[in-house]
mmCIF file of C-alpha atoms in Angstrom:
data_model
loop_
_atom_site.group_PDB
_atom_site.id
_atom_site.type_symbol
_atom_site.label_atom_id
_atom_site.label_comp_id
_atom_site.label_asym_id
_atom_site.label_seq_id
_atom_site.Cartn_x
_atom_site.Cartn_y
_atom_site.Cartn_z
ATOM 1 C CA MET R 163 -52.278 17.351 -102.938
ATOM 2 C CA LEU R 164 -49.030 15.427 -102.633
ATOM 3 C CA PHE R 165 -50.451 13.523 -99.684
ATOM 4 C CA ARG R 166 -53.498 12.515 -101.701
ATOM 5 C CA ARG R 167 -51.401 11.393 -104.649
ATOM 6 C CA LEU R 168 -49.258 9.252 -102.396
ATOM 7 C CA SER R 169 -52.416 7.705 -100.942
ATOM 8 C CA LEU R 170 -53.779 6.957 -104.389
ATOM 9 C CA CYS R 171 -50.462 5.446 -105.530
ATOM 10 C CA SER R 172 -50.298 3.253 -102.433
ATOM 11 C CA LEU R 173 -53.818 1.978 -103.035
ATOM 12 C CA LEU R 174 -53.121 1.229 -106.699
ATOM 13 C CA LEU R 175 -49.850 -0.516 -105.841
ATOM 14 C CA LEU R 176 -51.513 -2.648 -103.155
ATOM 15 C CA THR R 177 -54.379 -3.577 -105.487
ATOM 16 C CA PHE R 178 -51.967 -4.422 -108.292
ATOM 17 C CA ASN R 179 -49.832 -6.634 -106.014
ATOM 18 C CA LEU R 180 -52.820 -8.514 -104.640
ATOM 19 C CA PHE R 181 -54.310 -8.966 -108.109
ATOM 20 C CA GLY R 182 -50.980 -10.172 -109.426
ATOM 21 C CA GLN R 183 -50.618 -12.682 -106.599
ATOM 22 C CA GLU R 184 -54.088 -14.101 -107.156
ATOM 23 C CA SER R 185 -53.819 -14.267 -110.943
ATOM 24 C CA SER R 186 -50.446 -16.014 -110.883
ATOM 25 C CA LYS R 187 -51.721 -18.817 -108.656
ATOM 26 C CA ASP R 188 -53.978 -21.771 -109.378
ATOM 27 C CA THR R 189 -56.947 -21.749 -107.038
ATOM 28 C CA LEU R 190 -57.717 -25.128 -105.471
ATOM 29 C CA LYS R 191 -61.115 -25.482 -103.824
ATOM 30 C CA LEU R 192 -61.319 -28.393 -101.401
ATOM 31 C CA THR R 193 -63.107 -29.616 -98.296
ATOM 32 C CA LEU R 194 -61.396 -30.714 -95.105
ATOM 33 C CA LYS R 195 -61.958 -34.385 -96.008
ATOM 34 C CA GLN R 196 -60.358 -33.879 -99.415
ATOM 35 C CA ALA R 197 -57.434 -32.089 -97.777
ATOM 36 C CA GLU R 198 -56.911 -34.953 -95.298
ATOM 37 C CA ASN R 199 -57.075 -37.566 -98.084
ATOM 38 C CA THR R 200 -54.464 -35.608 -100.046
ATOM 39 C CA PHE R 201 -52.355 -35.302 -96.915
ATOM 40 C CA ILE R 202 -52.450 -39.066 -96.253
ATOM 41 C CA SER R 203 -51.528 -39.995 -99.822
ATOM 42 C CA GLN R 204 -48.828 -37.370 -100.392
ATOM 43 C CA ASN R 205 -47.012 -36.823 -97.110
ATOM 44 C CA LEU R 206 -43.562 -38.417 -97.318
ATOM 45 C CA SER R 207 -42.721 -38.320 -93.607
ATOM 46 C CA LEU R 208 -45.749 -40.504 -92.858
ATOM 47 C CA LEU R 209 -44.609 -43.046 -95.436
ATOM 48 C CA ALA R 210 -41.132 -43.109 -93.922
ATOM 49 C CA GLN R 211 -42.605 -43.716 -90.470
ATOM 50 C CA LYS R 212 -44.792 -46.486 -91.925
ATOM 51 C CA TYR R 213 -41.683 -48.253 -93.219
ATOM 52 C CA ASN R 214 -40.228 -48.029 -89.700
ATOM 53 C CA ILE R 215 -43.280 -49.918 -88.431
ATOM 54 C CA ASP R 216 -42.703 -52.696 -90.960
ATOM 55 C CA ALA R 217 -39.035 -52.903 -89.952
ATOM 56 C CA ASN R 218 -39.947 -53.323 -86.274
ATOM 57 C CA LYS R 219 -42.497 -55.978 -87.169
ATOM 58 C CA ALA R 220 -39.751 -57.994 -88.860
ATOM 59 C CA LEU R 221 -37.675 -57.772 -85.665
ATOM 60 C CA ILE R 222 -40.440 -59.604 -83.752
ATOM 61 C CA LEU R 223 -39.972 -62.582 -86.045
ATOM 62 C CA GLN R 224 -36.203 -62.404 -85.574
ATOM 63 C CA ALA R 225 -36.503 -62.262 -81.782
ATOM 64 C CA LYS R 226 -38.483 -65.533 -81.701
ATOM 65 C CA LEU R 227 -35.810 -67.559 -83.479
ATOM 66 C CA TYR R 228 -33.735 -70.107 -81.558
ATOM 67 C CA PRO R 229 -29.965 -70.497 -82.059
ATOM 68 C CA ASN R 230 -28.916 -72.778 -84.885
ATOM 69 C CA LEU R 231 -27.259 -76.153 -84.491
ATOM 70 C CA GLU R 232 -23.488 -76.107 -84.982
ATOM 71 C CA ILE R 233 -21.612 -78.859 -86.777
ATOM 72 C CA ASN R 234 -17.821 -79.173 -86.665
ATOM 73 C CA LEU R 235 -16.019 -81.454 -89.119
ATOM 74 C CA VAL R 236 -12.350 -82.398 -88.681
ATOM 75 C CA GLN R 237 -10.187 -84.047 -91.338
ATOM 76 C CA GLY R 238 -6.605 -85.084 -90.691
ATOM 77 C CA ALA R 239 -4.254 -83.024 -92.847
ATOM 78 C CA TYR R 240 -1.033 -85.082 -92.784
ATOM 79 C CA ASN R 241 -0.242 -88.567 -91.446
ATOM 80 C CA PRO R 242 3.433 -88.717 -90.466
ATOM 81 C CA VAL R 243 3.355 -92.544 -90.334
ATOM 82 C CA THR R 244 2.048 -93.201 -93.833
ATOM 83 C CA LYS R 245 3.330 -89.802 -95.058
ATOM 84 C CA LYS R 246 0.046 -89.075 -96.814
ATOM 85 C CA TRP R 247 -2.012 -85.884 -96.996
ATOM 86 C CA PHE R 248 -5.753 -85.902 -96.231
ATOM 87 C CA GLU R 249 -5.855 -89.636 -95.904
ATOM 88 C CA GLN R 250 -9.329 -91.153 -96.182
ATOM 89 C CA ASP R 251 -8.370 -94.764 -95.366
ATOM 90 C CA TYR R 252 -10.472 -96.201 -92.535
ATOM 91 C CA GLN R 253 -7.454 -97.687 -90.758
ATOM 92 C CA ASN R 254 -5.199 -94.647 -90.911
ATOM 93 C CA GLY R 255 -7.349 -91.646 -91.804
ATOM 94 C CA GLU R 256 -8.537 -89.268 -89.112
ATOM 95 C CA GLN R 257 -12.029 -87.781 -89.156
ATOM 96 C CA ALA R 258 -14.004 -86.258 -86.309
ATOM 97 C CA TYR R 259 -17.539 -84.873 -86.114
ATOM 98 C CA GLN R 260 -19.195 -82.778 -83.442
ATOM 99 C CA LEU R 261 -22.769 -81.522 -83.163
ATOM 100 C CA SER R 262 -23.671 -78.825 -80.598
ATOM 101 C CA GLN R 263 -26.744 -76.843 -79.650
ATOM 102 C CA LEU R 264 -26.993 -73.728 -77.460
ATOM 103 C CA ILE R 265 -29.831 -74.011 -74.923
ATOM 104 C CA VAL R 266 -31.074 -70.540 -73.980
ATOM 105 C CA LEU R 267 -32.134 -70.364 -70.331
ATOM 106 C CA SER R 268 -34.051 -67.909 -68.140
ATOM 107 C CA HIS R 269 -36.682 -67.275 -70.871
ATOM 108 C CA LYS R 270 -34.336 -64.943 -72.754
ATOM 109 C CA ILE R 271 -36.036 -65.531 -76.107
ATOM 110 C CA LYS R 272 -39.476 -64.849 -74.656
ATOM 111 C CA LYS R 273 -38.236 -61.665 -72.994
ATOM 112 C CA GLN R 274 -36.479 -60.333 -76.065
ATOM 113 C CA THR R 275 -39.635 -61.092 -78.070
ATOM 114 C CA LYS R 276 -41.637 -58.945 -75.655
ATOM 115 C CA ILE R 277 -39.113 -56.141 -76.135
ATOM 116 C CA ALA R 278 -39.462 -56.429 -79.915
ATOM 117 C CA GLU R 279 -43.269 -56.365 -79.618
ATOM 118 C CA THR R 280 -43.133 -53.246 -77.435
ATOM 119 C CA ASN R 281 -40.781 -51.560 -79.927
ATOM 120 C CA TYR R 282 -43.275 -52.397 -82.673
ATOM 121 C CA LYS R 283 -46.125 -50.881 -80.641
ATOM 122 C CA LEU R 284 -43.939 -47.847 -79.904
ATOM 123 C CA ALA R 285 -43.288 -47.380 -83.629
ATOM 124 C CA GLU R 286 -47.038 -47.604 -84.288
ATOM 125 C CA ASP R 287 -47.820 -45.071 -81.574
ATOM 126 C CA ASN R 288 -45.138 -42.722 -82.913
ATOM 127 C CA PHE R 289 -46.710 -43.037 -86.349
ATOM 128 C CA TYR R 290 -50.182 -42.197 -85.051
ATOM 129 C CA ASP R 291 -48.766 -39.371 -82.935
ATOM 130 C CA LEU R 292 -47.130 -37.890 -86.030
ATOM 131 C CA LEU R 293 -50.400 -38.376 -87.894
ATOM 132 C CA ARG R 294 -52.364 -36.686 -85.096
ATOM 133 C CA THR R 295 -49.948 -33.750 -84.910
ATOM 134 C CA LEU R 296 -49.945 -33.141 -88.650
ATOM 135 C CA LYS R 297 -53.712 -33.560 -88.886
ATOM 136 C CA PHE R 298 -54.180 -31.044 -86.096
ATOM 137 C CA ALA R 299 -51.909 -28.584 -87.901
ATOM 138 C CA LEU R 300 -53.741 -29.209 -91.174
ATOM 139 C CA ARG R 301 -57.178 -28.721 -89.639
ATOM 140 C CA SER R 302 -56.097 -25.599 -87.747
ATOM 141 C CA ASN R 303 -54.582 -24.062 -90.871
ATOM 142 C CA PHE R 304 -57.600 -25.087 -92.945
ATOM 143 C CA TYR R 305 -60.103 -23.279 -90.727
ATOM 144 C CA ASN R 306 -57.775 -20.344 -90.086
ATOM 145 C CA ILE R 307 -57.388 -19.813 -93.822
ATOM 146 C CA TYR R 308 -61.137 -20.049 -94.316
ATOM 147 C CA TYR R 309 -62.058 -17.515 -91.646
ATOM 148 C CA LEU R 310 -59.206 -15.172 -92.521
ATOM 149 C CA GLN R 311 -60.378 -15.216 -96.121
ATOM 150 C CA GLN R 312 -63.883 -14.348 -94.944
ATOM 151 C CA THR R 313 -62.390 -11.568 -92.841
ATOM 152 C CA SER R 314 -60.452 -10.257 -95.845
ATOM 153 C CA LYS R 315 -63.747 -9.870 -97.738
ATOM 154 C CA VAL R 316 -65.068 -7.674 -94.945
ATOM 155 C CA TYR R 317 -61.861 -5.628 -95.078
ATOM 156 C CA ASP R 318 -62.308 -5.258 -98.849
ATOM 157 C CA GLN R 319 -65.783 -3.847 -98.337
ATOM 158 C CA GLU R 320 -64.681 -1.539 -95.522
ATOM 159 C CA ILE R 321 -61.662 -0.234 -97.457
ATOM 160 C CA THR R 322 -63.790 0.358 -100.567
ATOM 161 C CA ALA R 323 -66.439 2.193 -98.570
ATOM 162 C CA LEU R 324 -63.890 4.272 -96.690
ATOM 163 C CA GLN R 325 -62.052 5.051 -99.916
ATOM 164 C CA ASN R 326 -65.322 6.402 -101.340
ATOM 165 C CA VAL R 327 -65.697 8.593 -98.257
ATOM 166 C CA VAL R 328 -62.144 9.895 -98.681
ATOM 167 C CA ASN R 329 -62.802 10.643 -102.343
ATOM 168 C CA SER R 330 -66.031 12.464 -101.478
ATOM 169 C CA TYR R 331 -64.349 14.467 -98.714
ATOM 170 C CA ASP R 332 -61.528 15.364 -101.054
ATOM 171 C CA LYS R 333 -63.937 16.729 -103.636
ATOM 172 C CA VAL R 334 -65.834 18.993 -101.251
ATOM 173 C CA LYS R 335 -63.043 20.091 -98.899
ATOM 174 C CA ASP R 336 -62.248 23.165 -101.029
ATOM 175 C CA LYS R 337 -65.885 24.227 -100.876
ATOM 176 C CA GLY R 338 -65.804 24.343 -97.117
ATOM 177 C CA TYR R 339 -68.215 21.502 -96.460
ATOM 178 C CA VAL R 340 -65.507 19.368 -94.851
ATOM 179 C CA SER R 341 -62.494 20.542 -92.930
ATOM 180 C CA LYS R 342 -59.003 19.350 -93.791
ATOM 181 C CA SER R 343 -58.637 17.827 -90.332
ATOM 182 C CA ASP R 344 -61.687 15.621 -90.962
ATOM 183 C CA LEU R 345 -60.206 14.538 -94.268
ATOM 184 C CA VAL R 346 -56.873 13.692 -92.647
ATOM 185 C CA LEU R 347 -58.681 11.744 -89.915
ATOM 186 C CA VAL R 348 -60.585 9.645 -92.447
ATOM 187 C CA GLN R 349 -57.416 9.102 -94.487
ATOM 188 C CA ALA R 350 -55.617 7.935 -91.334
ATOM 189 C CA GLN R 351 -58.395 5.423 -90.704
ATOM 190 C CA LEU R 352 -58.069 4.249 -94.298
ATOM 191 C CA TYR R 353 -54.321 3.765 -93.950
ATOM 192 C CA SER R 354 -54.859 1.867 -90.696
ATOM 193 C CA LEU R 355 -57.350 -0.448 -92.390
ATOM 194 C CA LYS R 356 -54.955 -1.008 -95.295
ATOM 195 C CA SER R 357 -52.154 -1.858 -92.871
ATOM 196 C CA GLU R 358 -54.361 -4.343 -91.007
ATOM 197 C CA TYR R 359 -55.486 -5.757 -94.336
ATOM 198 C CA GLN R 360 -51.893 -6.220 -95.475
ATOM 199 C CA ASN R 361 -51.025 -8.055 -92.225
ATOM 200 C CA LEU R 362 -54.084 -10.229 -92.745
ATOM 201 C CA ILE R 363 -52.964 -11.115 -96.283
ATOM 202 C CA GLU R 364 -49.472 -11.967 -95.000
ATOM 203 C CA ASN R 365 -50.974 -14.297 -92.367
ATOM 204 C CA ILE R 366 -53.051 -16.002 -95.044
ATOM 205 C CA ASN R 367 -49.984 -16.419 -97.238
ATOM 206 C CA ASP R 368 -48.012 -17.943 -94.358
ATOM 207 C CA LEU R 369 -50.814 -20.417 -93.626
ATOM 208 C CA GLN R 370 -51.119 -21.175 -97.322
ATOM 209 C CA SER R 371 -47.396 -21.960 -97.480
ATOM 210 C CA GLN R 372 -47.582 -24.277 -94.445
ATOM 211 C CA THR R 373 -50.632 -26.083 -95.808
ATOM 212 C CA ARG R 374 -49.074 -26.535 -99.248
ATOM 213 C CA LEU R 375 -46.041 -28.070 -97.552
ATOM 214 C CA VAL R 376 -48.174 -30.543 -95.597
ATOM 215 C CA LEU R 377 -50.228 -31.451 -98.679
ATOM 216 C CA GLN R 378 -47.169 -31.519 -100.978
ATOM 217 C CA LEU R 379 -48.838 -29.090 -103.399
ATOM 218 C CA PRO R 380 -47.091 -26.893 -105.999
ATOM 219 C CA SER R 381 -45.967 -23.476 -104.806
ATOM 220 C CA LYS R 382 -48.380 -21.670 -107.146
ATOM 221 C CA THR R 383 -51.457 -23.372 -105.682
ATOM 222 C CA TYR R 384 -53.825 -21.070 -103.801
ATOM 223 C CA ILE R 385 -56.031 -23.038 -101.413
ATOM 224 C CA GLN R 386 -59.633 -21.973 -101.021
ATOM 225 C CA PRO R 387 -61.252 -24.031 -98.235
ATOM 226 C CA PHE R 388 -64.904 -25.002 -98.361
ATOM 227 C CA VAL R 389 -66.552 -25.411 -94.950
ATOM 228 C CA ASP R 390 -69.873 -27.156 -94.476
ATOM 229 C CA PRO R 391 -72.276 -24.779 -92.674
ATOM 230 C CA GLU R 392 -73.484 -27.699 -90.510
ATOM 231 C CA ILE R 393 -70.114 -27.730 -88.718
ATOM 232 C CA ALA R 394 -70.912 -24.397 -87.081
ATOM 233 C CA LYS R 395 -73.896 -26.016 -85.373
ATOM 234 C CA GLU R 396 -71.701 -28.474 -83.471
ATOM 235 C CA SER R 397 -70.959 -27.562 -79.879
ATOM 236 C CA PRO R 398 -68.081 -28.796 -77.676
ATOM 237 C CA PHE R 399 -70.396 -28.565 -74.666
ATOM 238 C CA GLU R 400 -72.135 -31.744 -75.846
ATOM 239 C CA TYR R 401 -69.209 -33.746 -74.433
ATOM 240 C CA THR R 402 -68.779 -34.190 -70.700
ATOM 241 C CA LEU R 403 -65.413 -33.777 -69.014
ATOM 242 C CA LYS R 404 -65.368 -37.439 -67.966
ATOM 243 C CA SER R 405 -65.947 -38.669 -71.519
ATOM 244 C CA LEU R 406 -63.180 -36.396 -72.776
ATOM 245 C CA LEU R 407 -60.756 -37.678 -70.134
ATOM 246 C CA ASP R 408 -61.636 -41.310 -70.904
ATOM 247 C CA SER R 409 -61.121 -40.670 -74.591
ATOM 248 C CA ALA R 410 -57.764 -39.010 -73.886
ATOM 249 C CA TYR R 411 -56.535 -41.979 -71.810
ATOM 250 C CA GLN R 412 -57.462 -44.364 -74.612
ATOM 251 C CA ASN R 413 -56.516 -42.339 -77.684
ATOM 252 C CA ARG R 414 -53.853 -39.790 -76.759
ATOM 253 C CA THR R 415 -50.842 -41.207 -78.566
ATOM 254 C CA ASP R 416 -48.320 -39.177 -76.561
ATOM 255 C CA LEU R 417 -49.692 -40.803 -73.386
ATOM 256 C CA LEU R 418 -49.492 -44.232 -75.046
ATOM 257 C CA ILE R 419 -45.885 -43.519 -76.061
ATOM 258 C CA ALA R 420 -45.014 -42.666 -72.446
ATOM 259 C CA GLN R 421 -46.627 -45.917 -71.281
ATOM 260 C CA ASP R 422 -44.732 -47.866 -73.953
ATOM 261 C CA ASN R 423 -41.434 -46.380 -72.811
ATOM 262 C CA VAL R 424 -42.133 -47.363 -69.203
ATOM 263 C CA THR R 425 -43.014 -50.907 -70.303
ATOM 264 C CA LEU R 426 -39.920 -51.079 -72.500
ATOM 265 C CA SER R 427 -37.668 -49.997 -69.629
ATOM 266 C CA GLN R 428 -39.083 -52.695 -67.319
ATOM 267 C CA GLN R 429 -38.780 -55.356 -70.024
ATOM 268 C CA ASN R 430 -35.194 -54.357 -70.726
ATOM 269 C CA LEU R 431 -34.371 -54.630 -67.010
ATOM 270 C CA ASP R 432 -35.873 -58.143 -66.905
ATOM 271 C CA TYR R 433 -33.909 -59.104 -70.004
ATOM 272 C CA GLN R 434 -30.617 -57.787 -68.607
ATOM 273 C CA LYS R 435 -31.173 -59.801 -65.423
ATOM 274 C CA ALA R 436 -31.838 -62.883 -67.569
ATOM 275 C CA LEU R 437 -28.549 -62.334 -69.422
ATOM 276 C CA ALA R 438 -26.739 -62.823 -66.127
ATOM 277 C CA VAL R 439 -27.856 -66.486 -66.206
ATOM 278 C CA PRO R 440 -25.400 -68.533 -68.320
ATOM 279 C CA ASP R 441 -26.721 -70.535 -71.261
ATOM 280 C CA ILE R 442 -25.842 -74.206 -71.720
ATOM 281 C CA THR R 443 -24.261 -75.773 -74.773
ATOM 282 C CA LEU R 444 -25.061 -79.458 -75.334
ATOM 283 C CA GLY R 445 -22.953 -81.461 -77.759
ATOM 284 C CA ALA R 446 -22.323 -84.909 -79.194
ATOM 285 C CA GLY R 447 -19.295 -86.009 -81.178
ATOM 286 C CA PHE R 448 -17.458 -88.859 -82.877
ATOM 287 C CA ASP R 449 -13.688 -89.212 -83.362
ATOM 288 C CA ARG R 450 -12.267 -92.050 -85.465
ATOM 289 C CA HIS R 451 -8.653 -92.161 -84.330
ATOM 290 C CA GLY R 452 -7.998 -88.999 -82.329
ATOM 291 C CA GLY R 453 -9.187 -90.296 -78.961
ATOM 292 C CA PHE R 454 -7.689 -92.733 -76.516
ATOM 293 C CA VAL R 455 -9.611 -95.432 -78.381
ATOM 294 C CA SER R 456 -10.688 -95.711 -81.998
ATOM 295 C CA ASN R 457 -14.229 -94.710 -82.945
ATOM 296 C CA PHE R 458 -14.543 -92.578 -79.846
ATOM 297 C CA SER R 459 -18.041 -91.182 -79.136
ATOM 298 C CA GLU R 460 -18.709 -88.363 -76.749
ATOM 299 C CA VAL R 461 -21.353 -86.111 -75.247
ATOM 300 C CA SER R 462 -20.558 -82.704 -73.758
ATOM 301 C CA VAL R 463 -22.074 -79.968 -71.656
ATOM 302 C CA GLY R 464 -20.635 -76.453 -71.526
ATOM 303 C CA PHE R 465 -21.584 -73.234 -69.750
ATOM 304 C CA ALA R 466 -19.915 -70.062 -68.540
ATOM 305 C CA ILE R 467 -19.195 -69.626 -64.836
ATOM 306 C CA PRO R 468 -20.539 -66.189 -63.808
ATOM 307 C CA ILE R 469 -17.710 -65.096 -61.525
ATOM 308 C CA PHE R 470 -16.458 -61.830 -63.045
ATOM 309 C CA ASN R 471 -19.110 -60.855 -65.562
ATOM 310 C CA ARG R 472 -22.629 -61.101 -64.198
ATOM 311 C CA ASN R 473 -23.942 -58.336 -66.464
ATOM 312 C CA GLN R 474 -24.086 -56.095 -63.406
ATOM 313 C CA GLY R 475 -23.255 -52.931 -65.352
ATOM 314 C CA ASN R 476 -26.136 -53.315 -67.829
ATOM 315 C CA ILE R 477 -28.510 -54.242 -65.007
ATOM 316 C CA LYS R 478 -27.602 -51.079 -63.081
ATOM 317 C CA ASN R 479 -27.922 -48.995 -66.251
ATOM 318 C CA SER R 480 -31.394 -50.436 -66.927
ATOM 319 C CA LYS R 481 -32.522 -49.644 -63.389
ATOM 320 C CA ILE R 482 -31.424 -46.009 -63.769
ATOM 321 C CA LEU R 483 -32.999 -45.544 -67.188
#
């Protein structure tokens, strides 16, 4: 008798908990397309990655820019002969002007532009890889929830039917129609079904929590997926292995990311080798009284002599990486 009362209490407690969970949550019925649209519009990590794409696109524009012209202006501060400060007189005042331009050699700008373009493509591929990963998780959870919910309905029917059998056995066991061992056996099967059912409900709740997180839904939302029956008619055997491999080579974003990284490494090596070539600075200037003659005009050429620093460390590092 005590065993039966405990069984009845357990069943009532389980039913009450499940009913309480369902009643306290807002049921949201949606299709996979609706779920994906909600995911695209609400997911914050995707938006953050999208901003990273825009930032890398701006760096392409920056990489194409040439160095600016430099202008140097010199004004004499103090003339010890006339004892005047900042003298502007044409005969005694000193002014000098110099204009210079850095000429970038070895196609450095073109090479750093290619690096910026590859970084932009890498950011795009990372975005689509994140999108693919989250969509895969969303679709997997969506269908898992749907089929687990269908399975839970079967468990409901089985538990109800088995509970009726237990109740019937319990009523007639004292009359000798059913032995106590048969009753205990049926009760054990009922407890086993309830345990499996409880594990099933916990799995559904875990998937619900993950899906709510991806869709940015309130914690009280209970998702009830709707699956088009036509989907069950689709067969993966319609696609040949060759077509699947071709599609993977073209669309697998993780493969594209690996290719981008290889390209980026080679471009960085080319750029580091180009940095070993010195740039040239061309200049033109005018000096009123500071030269060996008045109104002195000049042109200049300047460049570094690559004796000590030939960028050999960065070149070696790029080869290794």
